[in-house]
Every structure is written in C-alpha cells, then in structure tokens.
Amino acid sequence: MGSQATASGDQEQVPNPFNYSRIMQGLVESFGDREAIVNIERNRRLTFRDYHELTNRFAHVLHGPLGLGAGDRYVCFLDNDNLSLFHWATAAKALPTCCHGNFRDSLDTHLSQIETVKPKAALIENSLIESHAGPLAELGIQVVCMDPQENAREGVLEMPALLDAASSDNPDIEIDRHSHIILMRFTGGTTGDSKCARYTADNILACSESYQVLPGSDFSEETRTLHIAPISHGSGMLVQPTMLLGGCTVTMNEPSLELWCQYVEQERITHAFVVPTLAYRLLEMPEAEKFDLSTLKTVFYGAAPMSPSKAKQLVARFGPVFIQAYGSTEHLAVALYLGKEKHEGDDKRLASAGRRNNGIELTICDDDGNPVPRGEVGEFYIRSRGTCQGYEGNPEKTAEEFIDGYWKSGDVGYVDEAGYCYLVDRKKDMIITGGFNVYATEVEAAINSYPGVTMSAVVGIPHEDWGEAIHAEVLLNGQEEVEEQALVAHVKEQIGSVKAPKTVAFVDELPTSVVGKVIRKDVRAKYWKSRDRQIA
C-alpha cells in the first residue's frame, strides 16, 4: 500500500496515497446502473459502471500509446461533452497532469497556453484539426482527435481506435493527494495575462465538499446537474459534488438558453450554474414559460454581481432556488455564499457576496498585508484546502498573489457586523462581463494594432445585465479615418467577440502618468462615481 505504479511499471513510495480507481469502484458498487454522464447533442448516456470502465480505458491510453507518465502533461481543447470525460475521473486515475483550455479560444491563445504547460499530447475536437494539427505537430505534440476522421490526417491519432485497444481494468495508480498536480486551468484565457492554476486531489475534493456543505445545496443521488457554461471554467466545479453523491452530470455544447430551458424539462434537471446575464434573460424568454422548469431545486450563480431587483424578480418567478457562490480559479472552493432564504431579504444584503462558507479563512488586509478592523475596507485574503498550488511557470505572480497559504484575491471590500461581505472595488485590471474574465491590456493591444489608433484605454462600465460592459476610449493619430464598427470588427477578429468593446468613444486625450502610462482608474471613475457598488 502507498506505492505508485509508474508508467514503466516501477513502484514508487507515495507519502499521502490516494487511489481514485478504488473510489470510483465504490461509486459503481453503490450507483452502478444509475446515469453518471449525459450529453445532449451526442446522445451519450453513461452509467457509473460505463463511466468507470471508460475512464479506465482513457487512463490506459494515456500511459500506453501516448506514453505519458508522472511529470508529463496533456492539454484538452474539448467541448463540454468530451471534456466531462477528462474533467476529473481520467485525470485522477492517471499519472500525467491534465490541462484544460477553453475550446472556443483562438489558436493563438491555445498556443500561448501550450507554451506555458509544455504538453506532450493534445486532445482536440475534430473541428480543430484543420487549424491546430499542423502547428501542434511542429511543436512535437502528439495530436489526438475525439472522433474518427473523414479524411485521415497523417500523424493524428483517433481516440475511438485507441480506446478499443485499451484495457478496462482499474489502472490502480496511487498519487500523493497533497503534492501531485492532477489538473491545471487557465484564469483568463488571454495571451500574456493568463495564468495557469495548479490543483491537487485535495484541492478538488475540498471544492466538492465546499458545495456539499452549503445550506440548501440539496445534492443527492437524485441530483441532475446541467452545464451550459464551459466546464473548463466555473461550471466544472459542480461535476464532483454531483458525482460523489451519486448524481448525474448533464452537459450541453451549444450555449443556447432556449435549449437550456428545453433540456431542464427533458432531463428533469435539479441543479445548474448560470451567470447573472443568463438568469436575467430567463425573466423575458417565452421558453421559460413554455417548458416546465419546476424540477429545479438549486441554481448557483456567480462570476458577476446580481442586481438585487433582478434577484427578487427571479425568486418571484422561479421560487427560492438561487444561491450566490463566490469562488475563483485560484480558490477552487466556495469561499462566500448567499443562501436561498437570503434572496427574499432586503436589498442591502442582496447586494453582498454573502457570508463565508464552512472551513474558509477570510482576512481583510490593508496594502501592507495587515488585518483591518471589521467594517473597514481592505483586500480579501482567502485560505482553505481549496487554495491552488500557485501558477504554473509564473513564480513571480505566485509570490505576488500567494502568501502563508492565503490567496490575495484583488477584491476589495468589508465585512459588516453580521458577517456579510461586500465587494466595493477590484484591484486587478480585469473586467468581468457576463461571467467572462477579460483583461484590459489584451483588448488595448488589439485596438492599438488598428491603423490610425495611437493608444487606448479599456475599462469596464456599469451594465444592468452583464455587470460590466467593455468600453474603450481611443486616441487617434489624425492621419487616418477610423470607424467604430470597423474597429470593433478588427478586435473581434483578433481576440474574439467576447473581448471586443461594446462601446467606443474617440477622445482628444487620455489621462497618463509621468512616464506616459494610461491611468485607467481615471477613465473608469467617471462611469462609476454615481454608483453604490464601485469597480476599480
């Protein structure tokens, strides 16, 4: 016991052994013929027994044909249905580290992520073969597509053929639950600014437990959790709390809220995660009336603040099913939460991020890292078993943002006398729009690359539905004519539509420091000065 079977068959002692094959074998014994994984578009329905055997095969493929062992990495650029198979069960049963990327990010972003994690293999959707196979092969990365190819491309392996030849026996791999990095995830998905968080088995188990202990979360073997958002990001935090209690994970690939309503009725969904933007749309959509959504017991929301007035409307329409969950890529657990019963309270409490969850340490500190008195504003420092193991390949940012086991969140706020936490500011140059993280520097770089632009300042401005909308103030060189629509189209082409500004203002000057750096906070201040909730 306590030894690790390496890819070469050697045994290696493990200080804190953890064997997920045995854990899943226990789930099979308890829930074997119940559905564990469902994907709508592919009509994939796997029982716990099916899922256990399939992920065993995946682990053997990683160790065998792909030749991956401890210390090696593989990346997944997969849609929700396929990524659900590599989210945890496969990664925890195998020696190499699984790295999640967002399937919908650009090739340039994927290549930047690859540069960070240096994988030996890449698992991709067939729709990416044309754009990705060549560049990845040039880097010496083995490309594996998830479906048979219509026209076989040399050097690209097909996962179905690999699985057919693989054993379904338990890999019986033991890893160290406190030090072995099982998963990596990227924070913003943006070139240059994106950081890659590292997770152990204990981090991920802590995430599961943080959801299960939430009052009113109602996880059980009857749970059916629907994922409309990418499980490579926040929605993926619900996969394990669902599975470990015998529930079913239901994934959809097309991010359509209309279809989401249909699937809630069709699959009798009990749990879901949505960003406030989607929740607001439910109030206006005829599909929310057409389809029966009454099976919903718990709807988590996060990634952006919810308007108190909209929260009350949602409760009036759908009942007390909503829980606000505050977590992050760096802190893979629910740190703060606002429970179902609090969504029928006063507007002030609805404007909070809720109270701290069980097992969470929250310290509010000044700029020197010293705790401030209750009620005073400072930066949120968060510590628990969910705090990630720093950033891959970025020791400077790791040292800057992690101290004594705490993650320095960059969120600034205060705690009232009843323990409710209020976010009033944000230090980091990041805009959260509709639940997506967008870094201003990347948007500015795309804008500044357009002919006729001298420089720009990108900020998040108040938006009723999205929390923040991306706004750009642009200084032109006066030599070329620039049209707003053409500029926005250029940005979309460069970095994608999610990161493109929703509004553009052409200005005569931008506030700058003595060294010529644009002072974004001065640009931002005029849009937020009349707001109770400030975003820096």
XYZ file of C-alpha atoms in Angstrom:
536
model
C 0.000 0.000 0.000
C 1.090 3.573 -0.565
C 3.147 2.778 -3.656
C 2.678 4.305 -7.064
C 2.710 2.263 -10.253
C 4.640 4.352 -12.744
C 4.014 4.247 -16.497
C 7.015 1.944 -16.813
C 5.668 -0.409 -14.145
C 8.131 0.581 -11.391
C 6.904 1.131 -7.827
C 7.465 4.419 -6.054
C 6.517 5.250 -2.476
C 3.765 7.862 -2.042
C 3.676 9.809 1.266
C -0.044 10.636 1.161
C -1.539 7.965 -1.088
C -4.783 8.487 -2.966
C -6.300 5.973 -5.390
C -9.271 7.268 -7.360
C -9.841 3.951 -9.149
C -10.900 2.471 -5.813
C -13.099 5.452 -5.016
C -14.897 5.108 -8.323
C -15.189 1.364 -7.840
C -17.078 2.188 -4.646
C -19.362 4.536 -6.583
C -20.048 1.728 -9.059
C -20.980 -0.598 -6.210
C -23.414 1.991 -4.843
C -24.806 3.534 -8.023
C -23.671 1.214 -10.831
C -26.698 1.356 -13.145
C -27.653 4.965 -12.465
C -26.723 7.598 -15.045
C -23.462 9.390 -14.282
C -22.781 11.323 -17.512
C -25.259 12.513 -20.128
C -24.524 14.644 -23.167
C -27.464 16.003 -25.095
C -26.046 16.621 -28.572
C -24.193 13.308 -28.817
C -26.957 11.377 -27.021
C -24.252 9.945 -24.765
C -25.635 8.245 -21.655
C -23.153 6.541 -19.362
C -23.954 4.746 -16.127
C -21.479 4.830 -13.260
C -20.267 1.406 -14.398
C -19.886 2.602 -18.005
C -18.096 5.754 -16.911
C -15.717 3.869 -14.620
C -14.728 1.445 -17.374
C -14.397 4.180 -19.998
C -12.183 6.388 -17.836
C -10.067 3.336 -17.010
C -9.542 2.920 -20.747
C -8.649 6.601 -21.115
C -6.042 6.270 -18.355
C -4.510 3.222 -20.058
C -4.383 5.145 -23.365
C -2.501 7.970 -21.646
C 0.034 5.558 -20.158
C 0.257 3.214 -23.147
C 0.016 4.524 -26.737
C 0.597 8.133 -25.685
C 3.499 7.209 -23.421
C 2.700 9.717 -20.696
C 3.956 9.327 -17.152
C 4.449 11.301 -13.971
C 5.529 14.851 -14.728
C 4.145 14.782 -18.289
C 1.209 16.963 -19.362
C -1.589 16.735 -21.889
C -3.961 19.525 -22.907
C -7.675 19.266 -23.638
C -9.227 21.654 -26.146
C -12.605 19.978 -25.926
C -16.273 20.887 -25.887
C -18.331 20.158 -22.768
C -19.378 16.642 -23.708
C -15.854 15.333 -24.251
C -14.274 17.431 -21.525
C -16.658 15.873 -18.993
C -14.778 12.610 -19.550
C -11.426 14.212 -18.719
C -12.566 16.580 -16.008
C -11.514 14.501 -13.038
C -12.023 10.768 -13.251
C -9.479 10.179 -16.009
C -7.014 12.733 -14.647
C -7.154 11.302 -11.136
C -6.660 7.728 -12.359
C -3.530 8.537 -14.347
C -0.009 9.811 -13.735
C 0.249 12.755 -16.179
C -1.281 16.162 -15.493
C -4.414 17.216 -17.381
C -4.523 20.841 -18.582
C -7.863 22.407 -19.507
C -8.161 25.060 -22.180
C -11.306 26.729 -23.444
C -12.332 25.021 -26.682
C -13.657 28.341 -28.053
C -10.450 30.313 -27.544
C -8.346 31.231 -30.553
C -5.401 29.220 -31.876
C -3.037 31.954 -30.666
C -4.436 31.653 -27.136
C -4.133 27.870 -27.251
C -0.527 28.136 -28.437
C 0.245 30.548 -25.617
C -1.228 28.095 -23.121
C 0.801 25.282 -24.658
C 3.948 27.343 -24.223
C 3.126 27.594 -20.518
C 2.359 23.937 -19.768
C 4.564 22.254 -22.391
C 2.370 19.211 -23.071
C 3.396 16.058 -24.904
C -0.122 15.403 -26.234
C -3.199 17.428 -27.159
C -6.747 16.079 -27.197
C -8.834 18.151 -29.602
C -12.242 18.201 -31.232
C -12.262 17.151 -34.872
C -13.371 20.658 -35.830
C -9.926 21.917 -34.707
C -7.869 19.509 -36.805
C -7.577 21.877 -39.766
C -6.358 24.832 -37.680
C -4.430 23.074 -34.901
C -2.890 19.825 -36.149
C -0.102 21.448 -38.155
C 1.099 23.978 -35.535
C 0.930 21.382 -32.753
C 2.824 18.777 -34.750
C 5.566 21.344 -35.438
C 5.975 21.655 -31.670
C 6.397 17.917 -31.340
C 2.995 17.425 -29.702
C 1.006 14.275 -30.419
C -2.478 15.261 -31.612
C -5.439 13.030 -30.751
C -8.903 13.766 -32.135
C -12.018 12.558 -30.349
C -13.895 11.079 -33.320
C -12.960 9.133 -36.466
C -11.701 11.425 -39.234
C -13.493 11.700 -42.558
C -10.142 12.213 -44.260
C -7.323 10.807 -42.182
C -4.540 13.280 -41.490
C -1.068 11.868 -41.088
C 0.169 11.922 -37.514
C -3.256 12.499 -35.933
C -4.439 9.626 -33.742
C -8.112 8.811 -33.270
C -9.340 8.264 -29.716
C -12.008 5.631 -30.543
C -9.378 3.309 -32.032
C -7.084 3.844 -29.047
C -9.908 3.070 -26.613
C -10.932 -0.089 -28.428
C -7.449 -1.489 -27.907
C -7.156 -0.395 -24.257
C -7.881 -2.392 -21.119
C -10.885 -1.502 -18.961
C -9.176 -2.778 -15.805
C -8.504 -0.405 -12.938
C -5.175 1.408 -13.531
C -4.732 1.214 -9.733
C -2.475 4.261 -9.728
C -1.713 5.903 -6.388
C -0.776 9.568 -6.289
C 0.082 11.941 -3.474
C -3.115 13.813 -2.645
C -1.240 16.883 -1.369
C 1.558 17.338 -3.914
C 0.716 15.593 -7.197
C -0.720 18.107 -9.681
C -3.754 16.472 -11.275
C -5.317 19.405 -13.096
C -4.329 22.815 -14.426
C -6.742 25.541 -15.505
C -6.183 28.960 -17.048
C -7.540 32.023 -15.291
C -8.459 34.464 -18.035
C -7.724 32.641 -21.253
C -5.880 35.667 -22.588
C -2.441 35.740 -24.155
C 0.222 37.124 -21.837
C -2.012 37.929 -18.871
C -3.496 34.482 -18.434
C -2.201 32.427 -15.515
C -2.331 28.677 -15.093
C -3.565 27.461 -11.704
C -2.350 24.114 -10.360
C -4.582 21.700 -8.398
C -4.010 18.620 -6.270
C -6.531 15.917 -5.413
C -7.079 17.580 -2.056
C -7.888 20.905 -3.742
C -10.566 19.262 -5.868
C -12.049 17.250 -3.022
C -12.189 20.469 -0.995
C -14.103 22.080 -3.851
C -16.653 19.259 -3.810
C -17.092 19.459 -0.063
C -17.483 23.248 -0.156
C -20.573 22.839 -2.346
C -21.980 19.884 -0.448
C -21.913 21.701 2.908
C -23.739 24.782 1.636
C -27.126 25.072 3.361
C -29.817 24.311 0.803
C -27.466 22.914 -1.839
C -29.517 19.678 -1.836
C -27.010 17.372 -3.552
C -28.055 13.715 -3.518
C -28.225 10.661 -5.776
C -31.300 12.267 -7.350
C -29.297 15.318 -8.470
C -29.123 16.044 -12.191
C -26.814 18.992 -12.886
C -26.963 20.777 -16.242
C -23.921 22.618 -17.615
C -24.494 25.358 -20.173
C -21.249 27.202 -19.352
C -17.837 25.683 -20.189
C -16.863 23.129 -17.567
C -13.263 24.175 -18.189
C -14.227 27.199 -16.048
C -16.550 27.769 -13.073
C -19.317 25.371 -14.045
C -16.863 22.484 -13.775
C -16.755 22.979 -10.010
C -20.145 21.225 -9.836
C -19.065 17.992 -11.531
C -17.565 16.313 -8.473
C -20.103 17.299 -5.799
C -22.716 15.844 -8.143
C -20.853 12.617 -8.912
C -19.546 11.780 -5.449
C -23.103 11.664 -4.105
C -24.391 9.532 -6.966
C -25.906 12.300 -9.112
C -25.756 12.812 -12.872
C -23.783 15.412 -14.839
C -25.640 16.600 -17.958
C -23.642 18.620 -20.489
C -24.647 20.670 -23.476
C -22.288 22.085 -26.081
C -24.330 24.833 -27.686
C -24.612 27.786 -25.264
C -28.304 28.353 -26.015
C -30.538 29.411 -23.134
C -33.579 28.449 -25.195
C -32.261 24.892 -25.427
C -31.307 25.015 -21.756
C -34.980 25.526 -20.881
C -35.950 22.596 -23.075
C -33.296 20.361 -21.539
C -34.323 21.242 -17.977
C -37.756 19.794 -18.725
C -36.484 16.914 -20.880
C -33.823 15.727 -18.411
C -35.662 16.746 -15.226
C -32.738 18.913 -14.149
C -32.431 19.731 -10.453
C -29.180 21.757 -10.311
C -27.482 24.301 -12.561
C -24.928 27.087 -12.643
C -25.630 30.307 -14.540
C -24.059 33.721 -14.727
C -26.412 36.618 -13.878
C -26.658 37.594 -17.561
C -28.385 34.314 -18.364
C -30.550 34.459 -15.275
C -31.860 37.891 -16.311
C -32.793 36.594 -19.752
C -34.944 33.896 -18.181
C -37.280 36.620 -16.948
C -38.067 37.647 -20.522
C -37.863 34.414 -22.507
C -41.060 32.699 -23.678
C -39.232 29.365 -23.377
C -39.077 29.854 -19.607
C -42.886 29.753 -19.673
C -43.250 27.147 -22.405
C -41.104 24.492 -20.700
C -41.550 23.073 -17.224
C -38.651 24.306 -15.069
C -40.238 23.228 -11.789
C -37.734 20.400 -11.248
C -35.016 22.986 -10.482
C -34.119 22.834 -6.807
C -30.827 24.742 -6.733
C -29.426 27.277 -9.189
C -25.964 28.565 -8.351
C -24.829 31.847 -9.820
C -21.536 33.690 -9.677
C -18.742 35.339 -11.697
C -20.510 38.711 -11.502
C -22.785 40.550 -9.059
C -26.533 40.191 -9.475
C -28.840 43.187 -9.377
C -30.916 42.992 -6.151
C -34.065 43.972 -8.037
C -33.485 41.249 -10.623
C -32.752 38.739 -7.859
C -36.145 39.449 -6.319
C -37.856 39.059 -9.683
C -36.120 35.724 -10.248
C -37.223 34.415 -6.857
C -40.782 35.595 -7.530
C -40.758 33.805 -10.879
C -38.884 30.576 -10.079
C -39.057 30.317 -6.313
C -36.287 30.322 -3.675
C -33.813 28.188 -5.630
C -30.900 30.627 -6.037
C -27.551 30.535 -4.221
C -24.781 33.043 -4.902
C -21.369 31.342 -4.811
C -18.137 33.341 -4.670
C -15.060 31.385 -5.699
C -12.318 31.682 -8.273
C -9.802 29.813 -10.368
C -7.196 30.383 -7.659
C -9.504 29.351 -4.823
C -11.240 26.224 -6.073
C -13.987 26.208 -3.462
C -16.974 28.299 -2.463
C -15.482 30.941 -0.192
C -18.589 33.094 0.298
C -22.224 32.330 -0.321
C -25.634 33.969 -0.136
C -28.211 31.301 0.641
C -31.654 30.756 -0.797
C -33.537 32.295 2.121
C -31.448 35.488 1.934
C -32.678 36.176 -1.613
C -36.002 37.244 -0.165
C -34.408 39.739 2.215
C -33.514 43.412 1.980
C -31.643 44.969 -0.925
C -28.519 45.671 1.124
C -27.953 42.010 1.952
C -28.799 41.032 -1.627
C -26.012 43.359 -2.783
C -23.486 41.453 -0.672
C -21.416 38.423 -1.646
C -22.848 36.655 1.396
C -21.113 35.087 4.362
C -18.046 32.885 4.473
C -18.524 29.188 3.890
C -17.554 26.471 6.398
C -13.823 25.816 6.513
C -12.888 29.148 4.929
C -10.487 31.669 6.394
C -11.146 35.225 5.239
C -8.875 38.033 6.367
C -9.314 41.589 5.126
C -5.973 43.355 4.863
C -4.573 46.771 4.067
C -1.969 47.401 1.372
C 0.780 46.182 3.726
C -0.974 42.889 4.439
C -2.130 43.853 7.926
C -5.685 42.918 9.009
C -8.109 45.836 9.204
C -10.906 46.246 11.779
C -14.374 44.933 10.975
C -16.276 47.371 8.795
C -13.153 48.901 7.258
C -12.259 48.381 3.607
C -9.348 46.184 2.584
C -8.320 43.393 0.240
C -9.856 39.931 0.682
C -7.248 37.298 1.598
C -8.710 33.764 1.349
C -7.283 30.498 2.660
C -8.603 26.937 2.709
C -7.884 23.478 1.312
C -9.234 24.828 -1.990
C -6.414 27.337 -2.444
C -4.494 26.264 -5.542
C -0.785 25.454 -5.663
C 0.239 28.687 -7.341
C 0.713 29.353 -11.052
C 2.500 27.068 -13.476
C 5.594 28.692 -14.971
C 4.986 32.009 -13.230
C 6.919 32.166 -9.933
C 6.750 35.965 -9.851
C 2.940 36.068 -9.869
C 2.805 33.140 -7.465
C 4.983 35.017 -4.974
C 2.948 38.182 -5.515
C -0.521 36.673 -5.062
C 0.010 33.855 -2.531
C 1.323 34.287 0.994
C 1.205 31.960 4.012
C -1.357 29.770 2.255
C -3.607 32.739 1.508
C -4.630 33.834 -1.958
C -4.718 37.624 -2.274
C -7.923 37.966 -4.270
C -7.513 41.529 -5.519
C -11.125 42.139 -4.468
C -11.538 44.988 -2.042
C -14.414 45.267 0.395
C -15.537 44.964 4.002
C -17.439 42.712 6.405
C -20.397 44.037 8.383
C -21.319 43.210 11.966
C -23.383 40.169 10.872
C -20.568 38.689 8.778
C -21.882 39.700 5.343
C -19.103 40.514 2.889
C -19.409 43.435 0.489
C -17.182 43.893 -2.556
C -16.722 47.564 -3.336
C -13.675 47.605 -5.550
C -11.309 45.423 -7.538
C -7.592 45.936 -7.734
C -6.862 43.813 -10.729
C -7.027 45.034 -14.276
C -9.725 42.586 -15.171
C -13.242 43.142 -16.459
C -15.929 40.568 -15.649
C -18.601 40.845 -18.316
C -21.438 38.332 -18.344
C -19.299 35.920 -16.321
C -16.277 36.070 -18.664
C -12.919 37.413 -17.480
C -11.404 39.945 -19.879
C -8.081 41.683 -19.358
C -7.911 45.304 -20.484
C -4.338 45.020 -21.716
C -5.186 42.412 -24.340
C -8.133 44.415 -25.667
C -5.988 47.559 -25.797
C -3.288 45.697 -27.696
C -5.842 44.629 -30.321
C -7.253 48.148 -30.608
C -3.837 49.745 -30.786
C -2.885 47.460 -33.679
C -5.533 49.066 -35.895
C -4.307 51.689 -38.418
C -4.985 55.217 -37.199
C -5.010 54.405 -33.470
C -2.374 55.963 -31.231
C -3.416 54.405 -27.940
C -6.461 53.395 -25.973
C -7.848 52.788 -22.507
C -10.227 49.877 -21.919
C -12.393 49.746 -18.816
C -15.498 48.022 -17.532
C -18.514 50.296 -17.225
C -21.817 49.576 -15.434
C -24.274 47.372 -17.284
C -27.609 46.217 -15.886
C -27.429 42.727 -17.401
C -23.722 41.955 -17.726
C -22.454 43.573 -14.536
C -19.782 45.298 -16.608
C -19.568 46.074 -20.308
C -16.275 46.569 -22.128
C -15.792 50.205 -23.099
C -12.864 51.702 -24.977
C -11.682 55.281 -25.152
C -9.473 55.675 -28.197
C -6.981 58.345 -29.170
C -6.473 58.603 -32.937
C -3.393 59.849 -34.756
C -5.450 62.132 -37.017
C -3.903 60.719 -40.173
C -6.494 58.084 -40.979
C -10.239 57.872 -40.611
C -11.412 55.212 -38.165
C -14.990 53.983 -37.921
C -16.256 52.416 -34.719
C -17.822 49.361 -36.375
C -14.678 48.595 -38.348
C -12.531 48.931 -35.233
C -14.773 46.597 -33.223
C -14.783 44.080 -36.089
C -10.984 44.175 -36.087
C -10.859 43.429 -32.353
C -13.305 40.544 -32.744
C -11.104 39.058 -35.439
C -8.013 39.457 -33.286
C -9.216 38.122 -29.933
C -12.864 37.075 -30.241
C -16.269 38.673 -29.787
C -16.433 38.214 -26.002
C -13.438 40.504 -25.561
C -14.452 43.161 -28.079
C -15.671 46.521 -26.730
C -19.414 47.071 -26.704
C -18.924 50.842 -26.938
C -16.135 53.061 -28.241
C -15.512 56.750 -27.601
C -12.964 58.668 -29.693
C -11.271 61.211 -27.421
C -8.814 64.067 -27.794
C -6.637 62.932 -24.884
C -6.224 60.183 -22.321
C -5.039 60.629 -18.734
C -1.436 59.465 -18.430
C 1.225 59.220 -15.740
C 4.549 60.989 -15.892
C 6.031 58.022 -17.718
C 3.244 58.045 -20.311
C 1.213 55.120 -18.970
C -2.551 55.456 -19.319
C -4.263 55.817 -15.932
C -7.271 53.568 -16.345
C -8.775 54.362 -12.967
C -9.265 57.975 -14.062
C -11.056 56.830 -17.208
C -13.171 54.397 -15.221
C -14.072 56.763 -12.374
C -16.477 58.949 -14.340
C -18.661 55.954 -15.182
C -18.825 54.600 -11.619
C -18.873 57.768 -9.482
C -22.650 57.750 -9.042
C -22.816 54.009 -8.259
C -23.082 52.455 -4.810
C -21.035 49.493 -5.957
C -17.665 50.542 -7.278
C -15.468 48.540 -9.647
C -11.853 49.678 -9.855
